[in-house]
Coordinates of C-alpha atoms and ligand atoms in Angstrom, one line a residue:
M1 CA 122.3 102.1 108.7
T2 CA 121.3 102.1 105.1
W3 CA 117.9 103.6 104.2
S4 CA 116.1 102.8 101.0
N5 CA 112.8 103.8 99.6
W6 CA 109.8 101.6 98.8
A7 CA 110.8 101.0 95.2
G8 CA 114.4 100.2 96.2
N9 CA 115.9 102.6 93.6
V10 CA 117.1 105.2 96.1
S11 CA 119.3 104.4 99.1
A12 CA 121.4 106.5 101.5
T13 CA 123.5 106.1 104.6
P14 CA 122.4 108.8 107.1
A15 CA 124.8 109.7 109.9
R16 CA 121.9 109.2 112.3
V17 CA 118.2 108.3 112.1
L18 CA 116.1 110.0 114.7
E19 CA 112.5 109.4 115.8
P20 CA 111.4 112.3 118.0
R21 CA 108.7 111.6 120.5
S22 CA 107.3 115.2 120.6
V23 CA 107.4 118.4 118.7
D24 CA 109.8 119.8 121.3
E25 CA 112.1 116.8 120.6
A26 CA 111.9 117.4 116.8
A27 CA 112.8 121.1 117.4
D28 CA 115.7 120.0 119.5
V29 CA 117.0 117.6 116.9
V30 CA 116.9 120.3 114.3
K31 CA 118.8 122.7 116.6
R32 CA 121.4 120.1 117.4
S33 CA 121.9 119.3 113.7
A34 CA 122.4 123.1 113.1
D35 CA 125.0 123.2 115.8
R36 CA 126.8 120.3 114.1
G37 CA 126.4 121.9 110.7
E38 CA 124.6 118.8 109.6
R39 CA 121.8 118.6 107.0
V40 CA 118.4 117.2 107.9
R41 CA 115.8 115.4 105.8
V42 CA 112.5 114.1 107.0
V43 CA 111.1 110.8 105.6
G44 CA 107.5 109.7 105.6
A45 CA 106.7 106.3 104.4
G46 CA 109.5 106.4 101.8
H47 CA 107.1 105.9 98.9
S48 CA 108.7 108.6 96.6
F49 CA 110.7 107.4 93.7
T50 CA 112.9 110.5 93.6
P51 CA 115.8 111.0 96.1
L52 CA 114.0 113.6 98.1
C53 CA 114.7 111.9 101.4
A54 CA 118.3 110.8 100.8
T55 CA 120.8 112.3 103.2
D56 CA 124.2 111.6 104.8
G57 CA 123.1 113.9 107.7
A58 CA 120.2 113.4 110.0
L59 CA 117.1 111.5 108.8
L60 CA 114.0 112.2 110.8
R61 CA 111.1 109.8 111.0
L62 CA 107.9 111.1 112.6
T63 CA 106.7 107.6 113.5
H64 CA 105.7 108.8 117.0
L65 CA 104.0 111.9 115.8
S66 CA 100.8 110.2 114.7
G67 CA 97.1 110.6 115.3
I68 CA 94.4 113.3 115.6
R69 CA 95.4 116.4 117.5
G70 CA 92.1 118.4 117.3
I71 CA 88.6 118.4 115.7
D72 CA 86.6 121.4 114.7
C73 CA 83.2 119.8 114.1
A74 CA 81.5 123.0 113.0
R75 CA 84.0 123.6 110.2
Q76 CA 84.6 119.8 109.5
R77 CA 88.4 120.3 110.0
V78 CA 90.8 118.1 111.8
R79 CA 94.4 118.7 112.9
V80 CA 96.6 115.6 112.5
A81 CA 100.2 114.9 113.5
G82 CA 102.5 115.0 110.5
G83 CA 103.6 111.4 110.7
T84 CA 100.1 110.0 110.6
P85 CA 99.8 107.3 107.9
L86 CA 96.7 107.7 105.6
H87 CA 95.7 104.1 106.4
V88 CA 95.4 105.2 110.1
L89 CA 93.8 108.6 109.3
N90 CA 91.0 107.4 106.9
P91 CA 89.2 105.0 109.4
I92 CA 89.6 107.6 112.2
L93 CA 87.9 110.2 110.0
D94 CA 85.2 107.7 109.1
G95 CA 84.5 107.1 112.8
I96 CA 83.7 110.8 113.3
G97 CA 81.6 111.0 110.1
L98 CA 84.3 112.7 108.0
A99 CA 86.5 111.9 105.0
L100 CA 89.2 113.5 102.9
P101 CA 87.5 114.8 99.7
N102 CA 89.8 112.8 97.4
L103 CA 92.6 110.2 97.7
G104 CA 95.3 108.5 95.5
D105 CA 95.6 104.8 94.8
I106 CA 97.1 103.8 98.0
D107 CA 97.0 104.7 101.7
R108 CA 100.5 103.8 102.9
Q109 CA 101.9 107.4 102.8
S110 CA 102.2 109.7 105.8
I111 CA 100.0 112.8 105.6
A112 CA 103.0 115.2 105.6
G113 CA 104.8 113.1 103.0
A114 CA 101.7 112.8 100.8
I115 CA 101.1 116.6 100.7
A116 CA 104.8 117.4 100.4
T117 CA 105.0 116.0 96.8
G118 CA 101.4 116.9 95.7
T119 CA 99.9 113.4 95.9
H120 CA 96.6 113.3 94.0
G121 CA 93.8 111.1 93.0
T122 CA 91.4 111.7 90.1
G123 CA 88.3 113.7 89.5
L124 CA 87.8 116.9 87.5
R125 CA 85.7 118.5 90.2
H126 CA 88.4 117.6 92.8
Q127 CA 91.9 118.4 93.7
G128 CA 95.0 116.8 95.2
I129 CA 95.3 116.2 99.0
A130 CA 97.4 119.4 99.6
A131 CA 94.4 121.5 98.4
A132 CA 92.5 120.3 101.4
V133 CA 95.2 121.6 103.8
T134 CA 94.1 124.7 105.7
G135 CA 97.0 125.0 108.2
L136 CA 100.4 123.7 109.0
S137 CA 102.6 123.6 112.1
M138 CA 106.3 123.3 111.4
V139 CA 109.7 123.2 113.0
L140 CA 111.9 125.7 111.0
A141 CA 115.6 125.5 110.4
D142 CA 116.4 127.6 113.5
G143 CA 114.4 125.2 115.7
S144 CA 111.5 127.6 116.1
V145 CA 107.9 126.1 116.0
V146 CA 105.4 128.1 113.9
S147 CA 101.8 127.6 112.8
V148 CA 100.9 129.0 109.4
D149 CA 97.7 129.4 107.4
D150 CA 96.0 131.8 105.1
S151 CA 96.3 134.6 107.5
H152 CA 99.5 133.8 109.5
D153 CA 102.5 133.9 107.2
P154 CA 100.5 133.0 104.1
E155 CA 103.6 132.9 101.9
L156 CA 105.2 130.2 104.0
F157 CA 101.9 128.4 104.2
Q158 CA 101.5 128.4 100.4
A159 CA 105.1 127.3 99.8
A160 CA 105.1 124.5 102.3
R161 CA 101.7 122.9 101.4
V162 CA 103.5 121.1 98.6
G163 CA 106.9 121.8 100.2
L164 CA 109.2 118.8 99.4
G165 CA 110.5 119.0 103.0
A166 CA 112.4 122.1 102.0
F167 CA 110.8 124.6 104.3
G168 CA 110.8 122.7 107.6
V169 CA 109.5 119.7 109.5
V170 CA 105.8 119.5 109.3
T171 CA 104.5 118.4 112.7
E172 CA 100.8 119.0 112.2
V173 CA 98.5 119.4 109.3
E174 CA 95.0 120.9 109.4
L175 CA 92.7 119.4 106.8
Q176 CA 89.4 120.5 105.5
C177 CA 87.3 117.4 105.4
V178 CA 83.9 116.6 103.9
P179 CA 81.1 114.5 105.4
A180 CA 81.9 110.8 105.0
F181 CA 80.6 109.5 101.7
R182 CA 80.2 106.3 99.7
L183 CA 81.3 105.6 96.1
R184 CA 79.8 103.3 93.5
A185 CA 82.7 101.8 91.6
L186 CA 82.2 100.6 88.0
E187 CA 85.2 98.8 86.4
T188 CA 84.9 97.7 82.8
P189 CA 87.3 96.6 80.1
G190 CA 87.5 98.8 77.0
R191 CA 89.5 99.9 74.0
L192 CA 92.1 102.7 74.2
G193 CA 90.8 104.6 71.1
E194 CA 87.2 104.6 72.4
V195 CA 88.2 105.8 75.9
I196 CA 90.4 108.6 74.5
D197 CA 87.6 109.7 72.1
G198 CA 85.0 109.7 74.9
Y199 CA 87.3 111.0 77.6
E200 CA 85.9 114.6 78.0
Q201 CA 82.4 113.2 78.4
L202 CA 83.6 110.6 80.9
V203 CA 85.3 113.0 83.2
A204 CA 82.4 115.4 83.0
E205 CA 79.9 112.6 83.8
Y206 CA 81.6 110.7 86.6
D207 CA 83.2 112.0 89.8
H208 CA 86.4 110.0 89.5
V209 CA 87.7 108.5 86.3
D210 CA 90.9 106.5 86.1
F211 CA 92.0 104.2 83.3
H212 CA 94.8 101.7 82.9
W213 CA 96.1 101.1 79.4
F214 CA 98.0 97.9 78.9
P215 CA 100.9 98.8 76.6
H216 CA 101.6 96.7 73.5
T217 CA 97.8 96.3 73.3
D218 CA 94.8 98.6 72.7
R219 CA 93.1 97.3 75.9
V220 CA 92.2 99.4 78.9
L221 CA 90.6 98.9 82.3
L222 CA 88.3 101.8 82.9
K223 CA 87.4 102.8 86.5
R224 CA 84.5 105.1 87.1
N225 CA 83.5 106.1 90.6
S226 CA 80.4 108.1 91.5
R227 CA 79.4 109.5 94.8
V228 CA 76.1 108.0 96.0
S229 CA 73.6 109.0 98.6
D230 CA 73.5 107.3 102.0
D231 CA 70.4 105.4 101.2
D232 CA 71.8 104.0 97.9
P233 CA 71.2 100.2 98.1
G234 CA 74.7 99.4 96.6
Q235 CA 76.7 96.8 98.5
P236 CA 80.5 96.3 99.1
Q237 CA 82.2 93.5 97.2
P238 CA 81.9 90.1 99.0
A239 CA 85.1 89.5 101.0
W240 CA 86.1 86.5 98.7
R241 CA 85.9 88.7 95.6
E242 CA 87.9 91.5 97.2
R243 CA 90.6 89.0 98.2
L244 CA 90.6 87.4 94.8
D245 CA 90.9 90.8 93.0
E246 CA 93.3 92.6 95.3
D247 CA 95.3 90.0 97.0
I248 CA 95.5 87.3 94.4
L249 CA 95.0 88.8 90.9
S250 CA 96.4 92.3 91.5
N251 CA 99.3 91.3 93.6
K252 CA 100.2 87.6 93.7
V253 CA 99.4 86.6 90.1
F254 CA 100.5 90.0 88.8
G255 CA 103.8 89.6 90.7
A256 CA 104.3 86.2 89.2
L257 CA 103.5 87.4 85.7
N258 CA 106.0 90.3 86.1
R259 CA 108.7 87.9 87.4
A260 CA 108.1 85.7 84.3
A261 CA 108.2 88.9 82.1
S262 CA 111.6 89.9 83.5
L263 CA 113.0 86.5 82.5
R264 CA 111.3 86.4 79.0
P265 CA 110.4 89.9 78.0
G266 CA 109.1 88.6 74.6
I267 CA 105.9 87.3 76.3
V268 CA 104.8 90.7 77.6
P269 CA 102.4 91.7 74.8
S270 CA 100.5 88.4 75.3
L271 CA 100.6 88.7 79.1
N272 CA 99.2 92.2 78.8
Q273 CA 96.3 90.9 76.7
V274 CA 95.6 88.3 79.4
S275 CA 96.0 90.8 82.3
A276 CA 93.5 93.2 80.7
R277 CA 90.9 90.4 80.3
V278 CA 91.4 88.8 83.7
L279 CA 90.7 92.1 85.5
G280 CA 87.1 91.9 84.2
A281 CA 84.0 94.0 84.8
K282 CA 82.8 94.6 88.4
E283 CA 80.5 97.0 90.2
Y284 CA 80.2 97.6 94.0
T285 CA 79.6 100.4 96.5
D286 CA 81.7 101.1 99.5
T287 CA 83.1 103.8 101.9
S288 CA 85.1 106.3 99.9
W289 CA 88.6 105.4 101.0
K290 CA 88.0 101.7 100.6
V291 CA 87.2 102.4 96.9
F292 CA 89.9 104.9 96.3
C293 CA 92.8 102.9 97.9
S294 CA 94.1 99.4 97.3
S295 CA 97.3 97.6 98.1
R296 CA 100.2 97.6 95.7
D297 CA 102.6 94.8 96.6
V298 CA 104.4 94.4 93.3
R299 CA 107.4 96.8 93.3
F300 CA 107.9 99.2 90.3
R301 CA 109.4 102.4 89.3
E302 CA 107.2 105.2 88.0
S303 CA 107.3 108.5 86.2
E304 CA 104.1 110.6 86.1
Y305 CA 103.5 113.9 84.4
A306 CA 100.6 116.4 84.6
V307 CA 99.8 117.9 81.2
P308 CA 96.9 120.2 80.2
R309 CA 94.0 117.9 79.6
A310 CA 93.6 119.0 76.0
S311 CA 97.1 117.4 75.4
L312 CA 96.1 114.0 76.5
P313 CA 95.2 112.4 73.1
A314 CA 98.5 113.7 71.6
V315 CA 100.6 112.5 74.5
I316 CA 99.0 109.0 74.5
S317 CA 99.4 108.8 70.7
A318 CA 103.1 109.8 70.8
L319 CA 103.8 107.4 73.7
R320 CA 102.0 104.5 71.9
T321 CA 104.0 105.1 68.7
W322 CA 107.3 105.2 70.7
I323 CA 106.5 102.0 72.6
D324 CA 105.4 100.2 69.4
T325 CA 108.6 101.2 67.5
H326 CA 111.2 100.5 70.2
D327 CA 112.6 97.4 71.8
V328 CA 110.9 97.9 75.2
T329 CA 108.6 95.7 77.2
L330 CA 106.3 97.1 79.8
P331 CA 104.2 94.6 81.8
F332 CA 102.7 97.4 83.9
P333 CA 99.7 99.4 82.7
I334 CA 100.0 103.1 82.0
E335 CA 97.6 105.0 84.2
V336 CA 95.6 108.1 83.3
R337 CA 93.8 110.4 85.7
S338 CA 92.5 114.0 85.8
T339 CA 92.0 116.6 88.5
G340 CA 90.7 120.2 88.6
A341 CA 93.0 123.2 89.1
D342 CA 94.1 124.4 92.6
D343 CA 95.9 127.4 94.1
V344 CA 98.8 125.6 95.8
W345 CA 102.1 127.3 94.5
L346 CA 104.1 124.1 93.8
S347 CA 101.1 121.8 93.0
T348 CA 101.2 120.2 89.6
A349 CA 97.6 121.5 89.3
Y350 CA 98.5 125.1 90.1
E351 CA 95.9 127.1 88.1
R352 CA 95.6 124.3 85.6
E353 CA 93.2 121.4 84.9
N354 CA 95.4 118.4 84.2
A355 CA 95.4 115.0 82.8
Y356 CA 98.1 112.8 84.6
V357 CA 99.9 110.1 82.7
A358 CA 101.9 107.6 84.7
V359 CA 104.4 105.2 83.2
H360 CA 105.5 102.2 85.3
Q361 CA 108.2 99.6 85.0
Y362 CA 108.6 96.4 87.0
H363 CA 111.5 97.0 89.5
R364 CA 113.5 94.0 88.1
M365 CA 113.3 95.2 84.5
D366 CA 115.3 97.8 82.6
D367 CA 113.1 100.8 81.5
G368 CA 114.4 100.5 78.0
G369 CA 114.5 104.2 77.6
V370 CA 110.8 104.7 78.1
F371 CA 111.1 107.2 80.9
A372 CA 113.4 109.5 78.9
A373 CA 111.2 109.2 75.8
F374 CA 108.1 109.9 77.9
E375 CA 109.7 113.0 79.4
A376 CA 110.6 114.3 75.9
I377 CA 107.0 113.8 74.8
V378 CA 105.4 115.6 77.8
R379 CA 108.0 118.4 77.7
E380 CA 106.3 119.5 74.5
H381 CA 103.1 119.9 76.4
L382 CA 104.3 121.9 79.4
G383 CA 104.4 118.7 81.4
R384 CA 104.9 119.1 85.2
P385 CA 106.4 116.0 86.8
H386 CA 105.0 114.6 90.0
W387 CA 107.6 115.7 92.6
G388 CA 107.8 112.2 94.0
K389 CA 108.1 110.3 90.7
L390 CA 111.0 109.9 88.3
H391 CA 112.0 112.9 86.2
T392 CA 115.2 114.8 85.4
L393 CA 113.9 118.4 85.4
G394 CA 115.8 121.1 87.3
A395 CA 115.2 124.5 88.9
D396 CA 115.4 126.3 85.5
D397 CA 112.6 124.1 84.1
F398 CA 110.4 124.6 87.2
A399 CA 110.9 128.4 87.0
R400 CA 109.2 128.2 83.6
L401 CA 106.5 125.7 84.6
Y402 CA 105.4 127.3 87.9
P403 CA 104.4 131.0 88.0
R404 CA 105.0 131.1 91.8
F405 CA 108.3 129.2 91.8
G406 CA 110.4 132.3 92.4
D407 CA 108.1 133.3 95.3
A408 CA 108.6 129.9 96.9
L409 CA 112.4 130.2 96.6
Q410 CA 112.2 133.6 98.3
V411 CA 110.4 131.9 101.2
R412 CA 113.1 129.2 101.3
D413 CA 115.8 131.9 101.5
R414 CA 113.9 133.5 104.4
V415 CA 113.2 130.4 106.5
D416 CA 116.2 128.2 105.6
P417 CA 119.1 130.6 104.6
D418 CA 121.7 128.0 105.6
R419 CA 119.9 125.2 103.7
R420 CA 119.5 122.9 106.6
F421 CA 116.8 121.0 104.7
T422 CA 118.5 120.2 101.5
N423 CA 120.4 117.4 99.6
D424 CA 121.8 117.0 96.1
H425 CA 118.3 116.4 94.6
L426 CA 116.8 119.5 96.2
T427 CA 119.7 121.5 95.0
H428 CA 119.0 120.2 91.5
I429 CA 115.2 120.9 91.6
L430 CA 115.1 124.1 93.7
G431 CA 118.6 125.5 93.2
P432 CA 121.5 125.9 95.7
Ligands
FAD1 C1 102.8 102.1 95.3 C2 102.7 103.6 95.2 C3 101.5 104.2 94.9 C4 101.4 105.6 94.7 N1 100.2 106.2 94.4 C5 100.1 107.5 94.2 C6 98.9 108.1 93.8 O1 97.9 107.5 93.6 N2 98.9 109.5 93.6 C7 100.0 110.2 93.8 O2 100.0 111.4 93.6 N3 101.2 109.7 94.2 C8 101.2 108.4 94.4 N4 102.4 107.8 94.9 C9 103.5 108.7 95.2 C10 103.4 109.0 96.7 O3 102.1 109.4 97.1 C11 104.3 110.2 97.0 O4 105.6 110.0 96.6 C12 104.3 110.6 98.5 O5 105.1 111.7 98.7 C13 104.8 109.5 99.4 O6 104.5 109.8 100.8 P1 105.5 109.3 101.9 O7 104.9 109.5 103.2 O8 106.1 108.0 101.6 O9 106.7 110.4 101.8 P2 108.2 110.2 101.5 O10 108.4 109.6 100.1 O11 108.8 109.6 102.6 O12 108.7 111.8 101.4 C14 108.2 112.6 100.4 C15 108.6 114.0 100.7 O13 107.9 114.5 101.9 C16 108.8 115.1 102.7 N5 108.3 114.8 104.1 C17 107.8 113.7 104.6 N6 107.4 113.9 105.9 C18 107.6 115.2 106.1 C19 107.4 116.1 107.3 N7 106.8 115.6 108.4 N8 107.7 117.4 107.2 C20 108.2 117.9 106.0 N9 108.4 117.1 104.9 C21 108.1 115.8 105.0 C22 110.1 114.3 102.5 O14 111.2 115.1 103.0 C23 110.1 114.3 101.0 O15 110.5 115.4 100.4 C24 102.5 106.4 95.0 C25 103.8 105.8 95.4 C26 103.8 104.4 95.5 C27 105.1 103.8 95.8

């Protein structure tokens, strides 16, 4: 069979696709692949844009390893099976009065896939999902099953939290949750210059700040989410408004506009002016994950880099100049978020407060060189690419960008000396 990722830009023909029904079966699959001398890659929901999951060996899907495996109420921790999709996990957590502290834009990813690439949301006082991981159970390359945390093989734990599927098959993830909370969402149109000038104040004042800049214009959609107390009178959006915004404007109309743009790229600057205005102001309050996550039906390709937050104005300015002086049309907004630093060895936020800048292109349109130009700009600012989004950096670059990169490679040598869990892309980013 041919496998391809969500964006359709990566495909592969694995020798076999296996869906183990238990941890023992997953261990057995790895052992049998080792006997055959076959490589193994695990795939989650296939939402990465980079060829992390591509293989001509065995492709493992943990579809059957899904759901809650244990709850520690006193410590507000849960153990969940590695294949659990976030859209399954979030309502379950809510049902027991818990939530993940922060989430990205969507909830289609598997928990193991989300942490493996350092999936993050936004919020200066918050971190990416992997920072909430307190323990992992894994099938290693020799078929053994281990559980690791801060006190049991802490090096493997640190390396495998954002582990790119290079250290083993993650069968269970222990997560430090927080009490379920609600968010007040405030979405307003704005001007790029004003938002950049006031950015430091915005991220200090609001829990979660995210803005979408419509290229070829100076218009932005600014999203500010604040945590509110349980007795806050704020209400969710009426169902019709949610449907209008998410289903119709953000997906159906936006999809049609992008199709039109792919046929007549010249109309994109005007379309972006319209898009920025149509997505007007709104305010509502809802359960955290319902505010953080929305659906994304219009396919695109994406590159996202983390840069030190102080570099944000320079990066946006250089990117704007490049777009305005080149023959490129970008119907998708450029997204900007920020997170606090964490201690996860291969996390883009390792010991660094970041701004994240994400450039998207509609899947039917040529990127016109914008991804390469963007990469050249962020390289000047010690940009660390999102592991799951388009970039061309290799192991030598990462050795410079990540202080613990060499330590992670030593762990890899120890737990996977024969490189059971590799492919061409991993050889490029981690080395042979
Ligand atoms: C529409 C869209 C929106 C997105 N929004 C965000 C966002 O807001 N923030 C953000 O940071 N990213 C975002 N991403 C990127 C996405 O979160 C990451 O690429 C994430 O890794 C995808 O999860 P997945 O389950 O699809 O994993 P896959 O893409 O299937 O796999 C990713 C990696 O995880 C490994 N892996 C998967 N399962 C296991 C396992 N059980 N054991 C070991 N390794 C495993 C794979 O081998 C691979 O290396 C978005 C992507 C899309 C397409």
